[in-house]
Amino acid sequence: MNLEFSPEEIAFRDEVRTFIRDNYPKELMGLGNREDLTREQFLAWHKILGKKGWSAPAWPKKYGGTGWTSTQRYIWSEENARVDAMMPLPFGVSMVGPVIYTFGDEEQKARHLPGILAGDVWWAQGYSEPGAGSDLASLKTTAVRDGDHYILNGQKTWTTLAQHADWGFFLCRTDPSAKAQEGISFILVDMKTPGIEVRPIKLIDGTHEVNETWLTDVRVPVENLVGKENEGWTYAKFLLAHERSGIAGVARSKRGVERLRSIASQETMDGTPLIRTDEFARKISQLEIDLTALEFTELRTLASEAAGKGPGPESSILKIKGTEIQQRLTELTLEAVGNYGAPYARGMDNFGVNEVGVGPDYSNFSADNYFNMRKTSIYGGSNEIQRNIISKMILGL
Ligand SMILES: Cc1cc2nc3c(=O)[nH]c(=O)nc-3n(C[C@H](O)[C@H](O)[C@H](O)COP(=O)(O)OP(=O)(O)OC[C@H]3O[C@@H](n4cnc5c(N)ncnc54)[C@H](O)[C@@H]3O)c2cc1C
């Protein structure tokens, strides 16, 4: 694989870098994708990218994608990660959007794709239930046909940021007598419909990132069914492969390693910068080696996507390795800042806060991030389940 950029690719990188420098909202600089931001903050960069036509680079051009090559998309992620830019949330752009343009009808495409591209409409993912996470096909939420409506009843859980959502995509059982995977439908639901209640769940770091979503006699027009009734499992799996490949977060982890190196040069052990101690230097090097291997795997996946193959079971490899690296990064950062990691500092860098942190600025979120990132090996299908997929679909065991 040739990783030298061509002159055209270098020109593209410069164009992207300049655009980000001139247009990324200054007040969001350095905040990254945080869970405690306002709806407007979350959507600010997405809206700017929507106007530019750059909010969904992976989409086919005819639906509003950029038509970039896999290398250009790689450059795009790298350049955004360089400034820790807050990327468009995955629920619209990476999840339901591809389902709608692949399996939806023309009316659904015309109605929903523009709002996703523009960052005007916020989507939530209604898959998991209290008794249906890894074993998703055992879901119990029902959608019963009543004339030209479905009536939805049930409880979804872990619905990320549903407190901001305008629309949700829900997996519902439409044929209770069929085999588990065969009686499920994929339904788009306006979150303002009467009968929907979103209740917060607080995570271990104190943030309101996930919710329970209760559905009681929610009337949804039949035209909101995507594809065919009882064939939702196929669309659900297609979506999960897209969700997983986006989780790898290579560019952002590379930036995290740079930050870790900088912290480890400033923090000391017995007067020696951590980065110069054998043990810590070895830990960082091991992390970088794994990250480089993951980067090549992601590039191979991007190249095969560019050749027309959608993300397949190899997205499970990206999910496992990407999330393990993200977790190790936060572990090593916490280790590097030592006692400064102990104070609870959530909110320290919010606008208007004038308190001074206990340790250096870089230590403020180290514990919060460490705790928050425990989620990554669970969401998007737990890493144990991804190993099952690899053993069956890739190794043929
Ligand atoms: C922060 C966060 C955000 C999320 N956001 C959303 C969202 O927006 N929308 C949504 O629908 N869902 C969301 N989820 C749900 C997520 O997809 C599920 O948590 C995940 O699929 C695991 O399901 P579960 O929590 O029910 O655990 P379970 O399925 O009960 O699993 C418990 C443990 O058993 C292991 N296990 C289960 N079955 C097997 C097996 N066959 N082989 C080996 N090990 C097994 C699992 O790996 C896990 O360690 C989110 C989860 C988190 C943590």
CSV table of C-alpha atoms and ligand atoms in Angstrom, one decimal:
chain,number,residue,atom,x,y,z
A,1,MET,CA,0.0,0.0,0.0
A,2,ASN,CA,1.5,3.4,-1.0
A,3,LEU,CA,1.1,5.9,1.8
A,4,GLU,CA,2.9,8.7,0.2
A,5,PHE,CA,0.5,11.5,-0.7
A,6,SER,CA,0.4,12.6,-4.3
A,7,PRO,CA,0.7,16.4,-5.1
A,8,GLU,CA,-3.1,16.5,-5.6
A,9,GLU,CA,-3.7,14.9,-2.2
A,10,ILE,CA,-1.3,17.4,-0.6
A,11,ALA,CA,-3.3,20.2,-2.2
A,12,PHE,CA,-6.5,18.6,-0.9
A,13,ARG,CA,-5.0,18.4,2.6
A,14,ASP,CA,-4.1,22.0,2.5
A,15,GLU,CA,-7.5,23.0,1.3
A,16,VAL,CA,-9.2,21.0,4.1
A,17,ARG,CA,-6.8,22.4,6.7
A,18,THR,CA,-7.4,25.9,5.6
A,19,PHE,CA,-11.2,25.4,5.6
A,20,ILE,CA,-11.1,23.9,9.1
A,21,ARG,CA,-8.9,26.7,10.4
A,22,ASP,CA,-11.1,29.5,8.9
A,23,ASN,CA,-14.5,27.9,9.7
A,24,TYR,CA,-14.4,25.7,12.8
A,25,PRO,CA,-16.3,27.6,15.6
A,26,LYS,CA,-13.6,29.1,17.9
A,27,GLU,CA,-15.7,28.6,21.0
A,28,LEU,CA,-15.7,24.8,20.4
A,29,MET,CA,-11.9,24.5,19.8
A,30,GLY,CA,-10.4,21.8,21.9
A,31,LEU,CA,-13.7,20.5,23.4
A,32,GLY,CA,-13.9,17.4,21.2
A,33,ASN,CA,-17.0,15.2,21.2
A,34,ARG,CA,-18.3,15.8,24.7
A,35,GLU,CA,-21.6,14.6,26.1
A,36,ASP,CA,-22.5,17.6,28.2
A,37,LEU,CA,-22.7,20.2,25.3
A,38,THR,CA,-25.9,21.9,24.2
A,39,ARG,CA,-27.7,20.8,21.1
A,40,GLU,CA,-26.5,23.9,19.3
A,41,GLN,CA,-22.9,23.2,20.2
A,42,PHE,CA,-23.2,19.6,19.0
A,43,LEU,CA,-24.7,20.7,15.7
A,44,ALA,CA,-22.6,23.8,15.0
A,45,TRP,CA,-19.8,22.2,12.9
A,46,HIS,CA,-22.2,19.8,11.3
A,47,LYS,CA,-24.3,22.7,10.0
A,48,ILE,CA,-21.2,24.4,8.6
A,49,LEU,CA,-20.1,21.2,6.9
A,50,GLY,CA,-23.7,20.7,5.6
A,51,LYS,CA,-23.5,24.1,3.8
A,52,LYS,CA,-20.1,23.2,2.3
A,53,GLY,CA,-21.4,19.8,1.2
A,54,TRP,CA,-18.9,17.9,3.4
A,55,SER,CA,-21.1,16.5,6.2
A,56,ALA,CA,-21.3,13.0,4.9
A,57,PRO,CA,-18.1,12.1,2.9
A,58,ALA,CA,-18.9,8.4,2.8
A,59,TRP,CA,-22.3,8.7,1.2
A,60,PRO,CA,-22.7,8.2,-2.6
A,61,LYS,CA,-22.4,11.4,-4.4
A,62,LYS,CA,-25.9,11.3,-5.8
A,63,TYR,CA,-27.3,11.4,-2.2
A,64,GLY,CA,-25.1,14.3,-1.1
A,65,GLY,CA,-21.7,12.6,-0.4
A,66,THR,CA,-18.4,14.2,-1.5
A,67,GLY,CA,-17.2,11.6,-3.9
A,68,TRP,CA,-13.8,11.7,-2.2
A,69,THR,CA,-11.4,8.8,-2.5
A,70,SER,CA,-10.6,6.6,0.5
A,71,THR,CA,-7.3,8.6,0.9
A,72,GLN,CA,-9.1,11.9,0.8
A,73,ARG,CA,-11.5,10.6,3.5
A,74,TYR,CA,-8.5,9.5,5.5
A,75,ILE,CA,-7.0,13.0,5.2
A,76,TRP,CA,-10.3,14.5,6.2
A,77,SER,CA,-10.4,12.5,9.5
A,78,GLU,CA,-6.8,13.3,10.2
A,79,GLU,CA,-7.3,17.0,9.7
A,80,ASN,CA,-10.3,17.1,11.9
A,81,ALA,CA,-8.6,15.1,14.6
A,82,ARG,CA,-5.7,17.6,14.5
A,83,VAL,CA,-7.9,20.3,16.0
A,84,ASP,CA,-10.1,17.8,18.0
A,85,ALA,CA,-13.1,18.9,15.9
A,86,MET,CA,-16.5,17.8,17.0
A,87,MET,CA,-17.6,15.6,14.1
A,88,PRO,CA,-21.3,15.1,13.1
A,89,LEU,CA,-22.9,12.6,15.4
A,90,PRO,CA,-23.2,9.1,13.9
A,91,PHE,CA,-26.9,8.5,14.4
A,92,GLY,CA,-28.0,10.4,11.2
A,93,VAL,CA,-24.9,10.4,9.0
A,94,SER,CA,-23.4,7.0,9.7
A,95,MET,CA,-26.4,5.0,10.8
A,96,VAL,CA,-29.9,5.8,9.5
A,97,GLY,CA,-28.8,7.8,6.5
A,98,PRO,CA,-27.2,4.8,4.7
A,99,VAL,CA,-30.2,2.7,5.6
A,100,ILE,CA,-32.6,5.2,4.1
A,101,TYR,CA,-30.7,5.7,0.9
A,102,THR,CA,-30.1,2.0,0.5
A,103,PHE,CA,-33.5,0.5,1.5
A,104,GLY,CA,-35.9,3.5,1.9
A,105,ASP,CA,-38.4,4.7,-0.7
A,106,GLU,CA,-38.1,7.9,-2.8
A,107,GLU,CA,-40.4,9.8,-0.4
A,108,GLN,CA,-38.3,8.8,2.6
A,109,LYS,CA,-35.1,9.8,0.9
A,110,ALA,CA,-36.5,13.2,-0.1
A,111,ARG,CA,-38.0,13.8,3.3
A,112,HIS,CA,-35.1,12.7,5.6
A,113,LEU,CA,-31.7,12.9,3.8
A,114,PRO,CA,-31.5,16.7,3.4
A,115,GLY,CA,-32.1,17.2,7.2
A,116,ILE,CA,-29.4,14.7,8.0
A,117,LEU,CA,-26.9,16.3,5.7
A,118,ALA,CA,-27.7,19.9,6.9
A,119,GLY,CA,-27.5,18.9,10.6
A,120,ASP,CA,-31.0,20.2,11.2
A,121,VAL,CA,-32.5,16.9,12.4
A,122,TRP,CA,-31.2,14.9,15.3
A,123,TRP,CA,-31.7,11.2,15.2
A,124,ALA,CA,-31.7,8.6,18.0
A,125,GLN,CA,-31.1,4.8,17.8
A,126,GLY,CA,-33.9,2.7,19.3
A,127,TYR,CA,-32.4,-0.8,19.2
A,128,SER,CA,-31.5,-2.1,22.7
A,129,GLU,CA,-34.0,-3.1,25.3
A,130,PRO,CA,-33.5,-4.1,28.9
A,131,GLY,CA,-33.7,-7.8,27.9
A,132,ALA,CA,-32.3,-7.4,24.4
A,133,GLY,CA,-28.7,-6.1,24.0
A,134,SER,CA,-26.2,-8.7,22.7
A,135,ASP,CA,-29.2,-10.9,21.9
A,136,LEU,CA,-30.9,-8.0,20.0
A,137,ALA,CA,-33.2,-10.3,18.1
A,138,SER,CA,-35.1,-11.1,21.3
A,139,LEU,CA,-36.5,-7.6,21.4
A,140,LYS,CA,-40.1,-7.2,22.6
A,141,THR,CA,-41.2,-3.7,21.6
A,142,THR,CA,-44.2,-4.3,19.3
A,143,ALA,CA,-45.6,-2.5,16.3
A,144,VAL,CA,-49.2,-3.6,15.6
A,145,ARG,CA,-50.9,-2.5,12.4
A,146,ASP,CA,-54.1,-0.4,12.9
A,147,GLY,CA,-55.3,0.9,9.5
A,148,ASP,CA,-52.7,3.2,8.1
A,149,HIS,CA,-50.8,3.4,11.4
A,150,TYR,CA,-48.6,1.2,13.5
A,151,ILE,CA,-49.2,1.3,17.3
A,152,LEU,CA,-45.9,1.0,19.1
A,153,ASN,CA,-45.5,-0.2,22.7
A,154,GLY,CA,-42.4,-1.2,24.7
A,155,GLN,CA,-39.2,0.1,26.3
A,156,LYS,CA,-35.9,0.9,24.7
A,157,THR,CA,-32.8,1.6,26.7
A,158,TRP,CA,-29.3,3.3,26.4
A,159,THR,CA,-30.8,5.6,23.7
A,160,THR,CA,-27.8,8.0,23.4
A,161,LEU,CA,-28.6,11.7,23.6
A,162,ALA,CA,-32.3,11.0,22.9
A,163,GLN,CA,-33.1,14.1,25.0
A,164,HIS,CA,-32.1,16.1,22.0
A,165,ALA,CA,-33.6,13.9,19.3
A,166,ASP,CA,-36.2,15.0,16.7
A,167,TRP,CA,-36.5,11.5,15.1
A,168,GLY,CA,-35.6,8.0,16.1
A,169,PHE,CA,-35.2,4.7,14.2
A,170,PHE,CA,-36.8,1.8,16.1
A,171,LEU,CA,-36.6,-1.9,15.8
A,172,CYS,CA,-40.0,-3.4,16.5
A,173,ARG,CA,-41.6,-6.8,16.5
A,174,THR,CA,-44.3,-6.9,13.8
A,175,ASP,CA,-44.8,-10.7,13.7
A,176,PRO,CA,-44.6,-12.3,17.1
A,177,SER,CA,-45.3,-15.8,15.6
A,178,ALA,CA,-42.2,-15.7,13.3
A,179,LYS,CA,-38.7,-16.8,14.2
A,180,ALA,CA,-37.0,-14.1,16.2
A,181,GLN,CA,-35.0,-12.5,13.4
A,182,GLU,CA,-37.8,-12.7,10.9
A,183,GLY,CA,-40.6,-10.8,12.6
A,184,ILE,CA,-38.8,-7.4,13.1
A,185,SER,CA,-39.4,-4.1,11.3
A,186,PHE,CA,-37.3,-0.9,11.0
A,187,ILE,CA,-39.6,2.1,11.7
A,188,LEU,CA,-38.8,5.8,11.7
A,189,VAL,CA,-40.5,7.7,14.5
A,190,ASP,CA,-41.1,11.4,15.1
A,191,MET,CA,-39.9,11.8,18.7
A,192,LYS,CA,-42.6,14.4,19.3
A,193,THR,CA,-45.4,11.8,18.8
A,194,PRO,CA,-47.6,11.5,21.9
A,195,GLY,CA,-46.7,8.4,24.0
A,196,ILE,CA,-42.9,8.8,23.9
A,197,GLU,CA,-41.2,9.5,27.1
A,198,VAL,CA,-37.4,9.9,27.4
A,199,ARG,CA,-36.0,9.3,30.9
A,200,PRO,CA,-32.3,10.1,31.7
A,201,ILE,CA,-29.8,7.5,32.9
A,202,LYS,CA,-26.6,9.0,34.5
A,203,LEU,CA,-23.3,7.4,33.6
A,204,ILE,CA,-20.4,6.7,36.0
A,205,ASP,CA,-18.8,10.0,35.1
A,206,GLY,CA,-22.0,12.0,36.0
A,207,THR,CA,-23.0,12.8,32.4
A,208,HIS,CA,-26.5,12.5,31.0
A,209,GLU,CA,-25.5,10.7,27.9
A,210,VAL,CA,-28.0,7.9,27.7
A,211,ASN,CA,-31.7,7.4,28.3
A,212,GLU,CA,-34.6,5.0,28.7
A,213,THR,CA,-37.2,5.6,26.0
A,214,TRP,CA,-40.7,4.4,26.8
A,215,LEU,CA,-43.3,3.9,24.1
A,216,THR,CA,-47.0,3.8,25.0
A,217,ASP,CA,-49.5,3.5,22.2
A,218,VAL,CA,-47.4,5.6,19.9
A,219,ARG,CA,-49.2,6.0,16.6
A,220,VAL,CA,-46.8,6.0,13.6
A,221,PRO,CA,-47.9,6.3,10.0
A,222,VAL,CA,-47.3,3.2,7.9
A,223,GLU,CA,-45.2,5.2,5.4
A,224,ASN,CA,-42.5,5.4,8.1
A,225,LEU,CA,-41.7,1.7,7.7
A,226,VAL,CA,-38.4,1.3,5.9
A,227,GLY,CA,-38.2,-1.4,3.3
A,228,LYS,CA,-40.5,-4.4,3.9
A,229,GLU,CA,-42.4,-5.4,7.0
A,230,ASN,CA,-40.6,-8.2,8.9
A,231,GLU,CA,-37.4,-7.7,7.0
A,232,GLY,CA,-35.9,-5.1,9.4
A,233,TRP,CA,-33.2,-7.4,10.7
A,234,THR,CA,-31.4,-7.2,7.4
A,235,TYR,CA,-31.4,-3.4,7.6
A,236,ALA,CA,-30.5,-3.5,11.3
A,237,LYS,CA,-27.4,-5.6,10.6
A,238,PHE,CA,-26.4,-3.4,7.6
A,239,LEU,CA,-26.5,-0.4,10.0
A,240,LEU,CA,-24.5,-2.1,12.7
A,241,ALA,CA,-21.6,-2.7,10.2
A,242,HIS,CA,-21.6,1.0,9.4
A,243,GLU,CA,-21.8,1.9,13.1
A,244,ARG,CA,-18.8,-0.3,14.0
A,245,SER,CA,-16.4,0.8,11.2
A,246,GLY,CA,-16.9,4.4,12.4
A,247,ILE,CA,-16.0,3.5,16.0
A,248,ALA,CA,-12.3,2.8,15.3
A,249,GLY,CA,-11.4,6.5,15.8
A,250,VAL,CA,-7.8,6.1,14.5
A,251,ALA,CA,-7.1,9.7,13.8
A,252,ARG,CA,-8.4,10.8,17.1
A,253,SER,CA,-6.4,8.2,19.0
A,254,LYS,CA,-3.2,9.4,17.1
A,255,ARG,CA,-3.9,12.8,18.5
A,256,GLY,CA,-4.5,11.3,21.9
A,257,VAL,CA,-1.0,9.6,21.8
A,258,GLU,CA,0.6,13.0,20.9
A,259,ARG,CA,-1.2,14.5,23.9
A,260,LEU,CA,-0.1,11.6,26.1
A,261,ARG,CA,3.5,12.0,25.0
A,262,SER,CA,3.4,15.7,25.9
A,263,ILE,CA,1.9,15.0,29.4
A,264,ALA,CA,4.5,12.3,30.0
A,265,SER,CA,7.3,14.8,29.1
A,266,GLN,CA,6.0,17.2,31.8
A,267,GLU,CA,5.1,14.7,34.5
A,268,THR,CA,8.0,13.2,36.4
A,269,MET,CA,8.9,10.1,38.5
A,270,ASP,CA,11.8,10.6,40.9
A,271,GLY,CA,12.8,13.7,38.9
A,272,THR,CA,12.8,11.9,35.5
A,273,PRO,CA,10.2,12.7,32.9
A,274,LEU,CA,7.9,9.7,32.6
A,275,ILE,CA,8.6,9.5,28.9
A,276,ARG,CA,12.2,8.7,29.8
A,277,THR,CA,11.4,5.9,32.2
A,278,ASP,CA,11.7,2.5,30.6
A,279,GLU,CA,8.3,1.3,31.8
A,280,PHE,CA,6.2,4.2,30.7
A,281,ALA,CA,8.1,4.6,27.4
A,282,ARG,CA,7.5,0.9,26.7
A,283,LYS,CA,3.7,1.3,27.3
A,284,ILE,CA,3.4,4.3,25.0
A,285,SER,CA,5.4,2.5,22.3
A,286,GLN,CA,3.3,-0.6,22.5
A,287,LEU,CA,0.2,1.6,22.1
A,288,GLU,CA,1.7,3.3,19.1
A,289,ILE,CA,2.5,-0.1,17.5
A,290,ASP,CA,-1.0,-1.3,18.0
A,291,LEU,CA,-2.4,2.0,16.7
A,292,THR,CA,-0.3,1.8,13.5
A,293,ALA,CA,-1.5,-1.8,12.9
A,294,LEU,CA,-5.1,-0.6,13.3
A,295,GLU,CA,-4.5,2.3,11.0
A,296,PHE,CA,-3.3,-0.1,8.2
A,297,THR,CA,-6.3,-2.3,8.8
A,298,GLU,CA,-8.6,0.7,8.5
A,299,LEU,CA,-6.9,1.9,5.3
A,300,ARG,CA,-7.4,-1.6,3.8
A,301,THR,CA,-11.1,-1.4,4.8
A,302,LEU,CA,-11.5,2.1,3.3
A,303,ALA,CA,-9.8,0.9,0.1
A,304,SER,CA,-12.1,-2.1,-0.3
A,305,GLU,CA,-15.1,0.2,0.4
A,306,ALA,CA,-13.8,2.5,-2.3
A,307,ALA,CA,-13.8,-0.5,-4.6
A,308,GLY,CA,-17.5,-0.9,-4.0
A,309,LYS,CA,-17.5,-3.4,-1.1
A,310,GLY,CA,-19.6,-2.2,1.9
A,311,PRO,CA,-18.2,-2.6,5.5
A,312,GLY,CA,-18.5,-6.3,6.3
A,313,PRO,CA,-17.4,-8.5,9.3
A,314,GLU,CA,-14.0,-6.9,9.3
A,315,SER,CA,-15.6,-3.9,10.9
A,316,SER,CA,-15.6,-6.0,14.1
A,317,ILE,CA,-11.8,-6.0,14.1
A,318,LEU,CA,-11.8,-2.2,13.8
A,319,LYS,CA,-14.3,-2.0,16.6
A,320,ILE,CA,-12.4,-4.2,19.1
A,321,LYS,CA,-8.9,-2.9,18.4
A,322,GLY,CA,-10.1,0.8,18.1
A,323,THR,CA,-11.9,0.7,21.4
A,324,GLU,CA,-9.2,-1.2,23.3
A,325,ILE,CA,-6.7,1.5,22.2
A,326,GLN,CA,-9.1,4.3,23.2
A,327,GLN,CA,-9.4,2.7,26.6
A,328,ARG,CA,-5.7,2.2,27.1
A,329,LEU,CA,-5.1,5.8,26.1
A,330,THR,CA,-7.3,7.0,28.9
A,331,GLU,CA,-5.7,4.5,31.4
A,332,LEU,CA,-2.2,5.7,30.5
A,333,THR,CA,-3.3,9.4,30.7
A,334,LEU,CA,-4.7,8.8,34.2
A,335,GLU,CA,-1.6,7.0,35.2
A,336,ALA,CA,0.6,9.8,33.9
A,337,VAL,CA,-1.2,12.6,35.8
A,338,GLY,CA,-1.2,10.5,39.1
A,339,ASN,CA,-2.9,12.3,42.0
A,340,TYR,CA,-4.2,15.1,39.8
A,341,GLY,CA,-6.6,12.7,38.2
A,342,ALA,CA,-8.4,12.3,41.5
A,343,PRO,CA,-10.5,15.5,41.7
A,344,TYR,CA,-13.8,15.5,39.9
A,345,ALA,CA,-13.4,18.3,37.4
A,346,ARG,CA,-16.4,17.9,35.0
A,347,GLY,CA,-17.5,21.4,33.9
A,348,MET,CA,-14.1,23.1,34.7
A,349,ASP,CA,-13.8,24.4,31.2
A,350,ASN,CA,-17.4,25.4,30.6
A,351,PHE,CA,-18.0,29.0,29.7
A,352,GLY,CA,-18.1,31.3,32.6
A,353,VAL,CA,-16.4,29.0,35.1
A,354,ASN,CA,-13.6,30.9,36.8
A,355,GLU,CA,-12.3,28.3,39.3
A,356,VAL,CA,-8.8,27.1,39.0
A,357,GLY,CA,-8.2,23.4,38.6
A,358,VAL,CA,-6.2,21.4,41.1
A,359,GLY,CA,-3.5,20.2,38.7
A,360,PRO,CA,-2.4,21.3,35.2
A,361,ASP,CA,-5.2,21.8,32.6
A,362,TYR,CA,-4.4,18.5,30.9
A,363,SER,CA,-5.3,16.6,34.1
A,364,ASN,CA,-8.8,18.1,34.4
A,365,PHE,CA,-10.7,15.4,32.6
A,366,SER,CA,-8.4,12.5,32.9
A,367,ALA,CA,-10.6,10.6,35.4
A,368,ASP,CA,-13.8,11.5,33.7
A,369,ASN,CA,-12.5,10.4,30.4
A,370,TYR,CA,-11.1,7.2,31.9
A,371,PHE,CA,-14.5,6.3,33.4
A,372,ASN,CA,-16.5,7.4,30.4
A,373,MET,CA,-14.5,5.4,27.9
A,374,ARG,CA,-15.4,2.1,29.7
A,375,LYS,CA,-18.5,2.3,27.5
A,376,THR,CA,-16.7,1.8,24.3
A,377,SER,CA,-16.2,-2.0,24.7
A,378,ILE,CA,-19.9,-2.3,25.4
A,379,TYR,CA,-21.7,-0.1,22.9
A,380,GLY,CA,-22.0,-0.8,19.2
A,381,GLY,CA,-22.2,-4.5,20.1
A,382,SER,CA,-19.9,-5.6,23.0
A,383,ASN,CA,-16.3,-6.7,22.1
A,384,GLU,CA,-17.1,-10.3,23.2
A,385,ILE,CA,-19.9,-10.4,20.6
A,386,GLN,CA,-17.5,-8.9,18.0
A,387,ARG,CA,-15.1,-11.8,18.7
A,388,ASN,CA,-17.9,-14.2,18.1
A,389,ILE,CA,-18.6,-12.5,14.8
A,390,ILE,CA,-14.9,-12.7,13.8
A,391,SER,CA,-14.7,-16.4,14.8
A,392,LYS,CA,-17.8,-17.3,12.7
A,393,MET,CA,-17.7,-14.9,9.7
A,394,ILE,CA,-13.9,-14.4,9.2
A,395,LEU,CA,-12.3,-17.5,10.7
A,396,GLY,CA,-15.1,-19.8,9.7
A,397,LEU,CA,-15.1,-21.6,13.1
B,1,LIG,C1,-22.8,4.4,26.5
B,1,LIG,C2,-23.7,3.5,25.7
B,1,LIG,C3,-24.5,4.0,24.7
B,1,LIG,C4,-25.4,3.2,24.0
B,1,LIG,N1,-26.2,3.8,23.0
B,1,LIG,C5,-27.1,3.0,22.5
B,1,LIG,C6,-28.1,3.6,21.6
B,1,LIG,O1,-28.0,4.9,21.3
B,1,LIG,N2,-29.1,2.9,21.1
B,1,LIG,C7,-29.2,1.5,21.3
B,1,LIG,O2,-30.1,0.9,20.8
B,1,LIG,N3,-28.3,0.9,22.2
B,1,LIG,C8,-27.3,1.6,22.7
B,1,LIG,N4,-26.4,1.0,23.6
B,1,LIG,C9,-26.6,-0.4,23.9
B,1,LIG,C10,-25.5,-1.3,23.5
B,1,LIG,O3,-25.6,-1.6,22.1
B,1,LIG,C11,-25.6,-2.6,24.4
B,1,LIG,O4,-25.3,-2.2,25.7
B,1,LIG,C12,-24.8,-3.7,24.0
B,1,LIG,O5,-25.2,-4.3,22.8
B,1,LIG,C13,-24.7,-4.8,25.1
B,1,LIG,O6,-25.9,-5.2,25.5
B,1,LIG,P1,-26.4,-5.3,27.0
B,1,LIG,O7,-25.9,-4.0,27.6
B,1,LIG,O8,-27.8,-5.7,27.1
B,1,LIG,O9,-25.4,-6.4,27.7
B,1,LIG,P2,-25.7,-8.0,27.6
B,1,LIG,O10,-26.1,-8.4,26.2
B,1,LIG,O11,-26.6,-8.3,28.7
B,1,LIG,O12,-24.3,-8.5,27.9
B,1,LIG,C14,-23.7,-8.6,29.2
B,1,LIG,C15,-22.3,-9.1,29.1
B,1,LIG,O13,-22.4,-10.5,28.6
B,1,LIG,C16,-21.6,-10.7,27.4
B,1,LIG,N5,-22.2,-11.6,26.5
B,1,LIG,C17,-23.6,-11.6,26.2
B,1,LIG,N6,-23.8,-12.5,25.3
B,1,LIG,C18,-22.6,-13.1,25.0
B,1,LIG,C19,-22.2,-14.2,24.1
B,1,LIG,N7,-23.1,-14.8,23.3
B,1,LIG,N8,-20.9,-14.5,24.1
B,1,LIG,C20,-20.0,-13.9,24.9
B,1,LIG,N9,-20.3,-12.9,25.7
B,1,LIG,C21,-21.6,-12.5,25.8
B,1,LIG,C22,-21.4,-9.3,26.8
B,1,LIG,O14,-20.3,-9.1,26.1
B,1,LIG,C23,-21.4,-8.4,28.1
B,1,LIG,O15,-20.1,-8.4,28.6
B,1,LIG,C24,-25.5,1.8,24.3
B,1,LIG,C25,-24.7,1.3,25.3
B,1,LIG,C26,-23.8,2.1,26.0
B,1,LIG,C27,-23.0,1.5,27.1
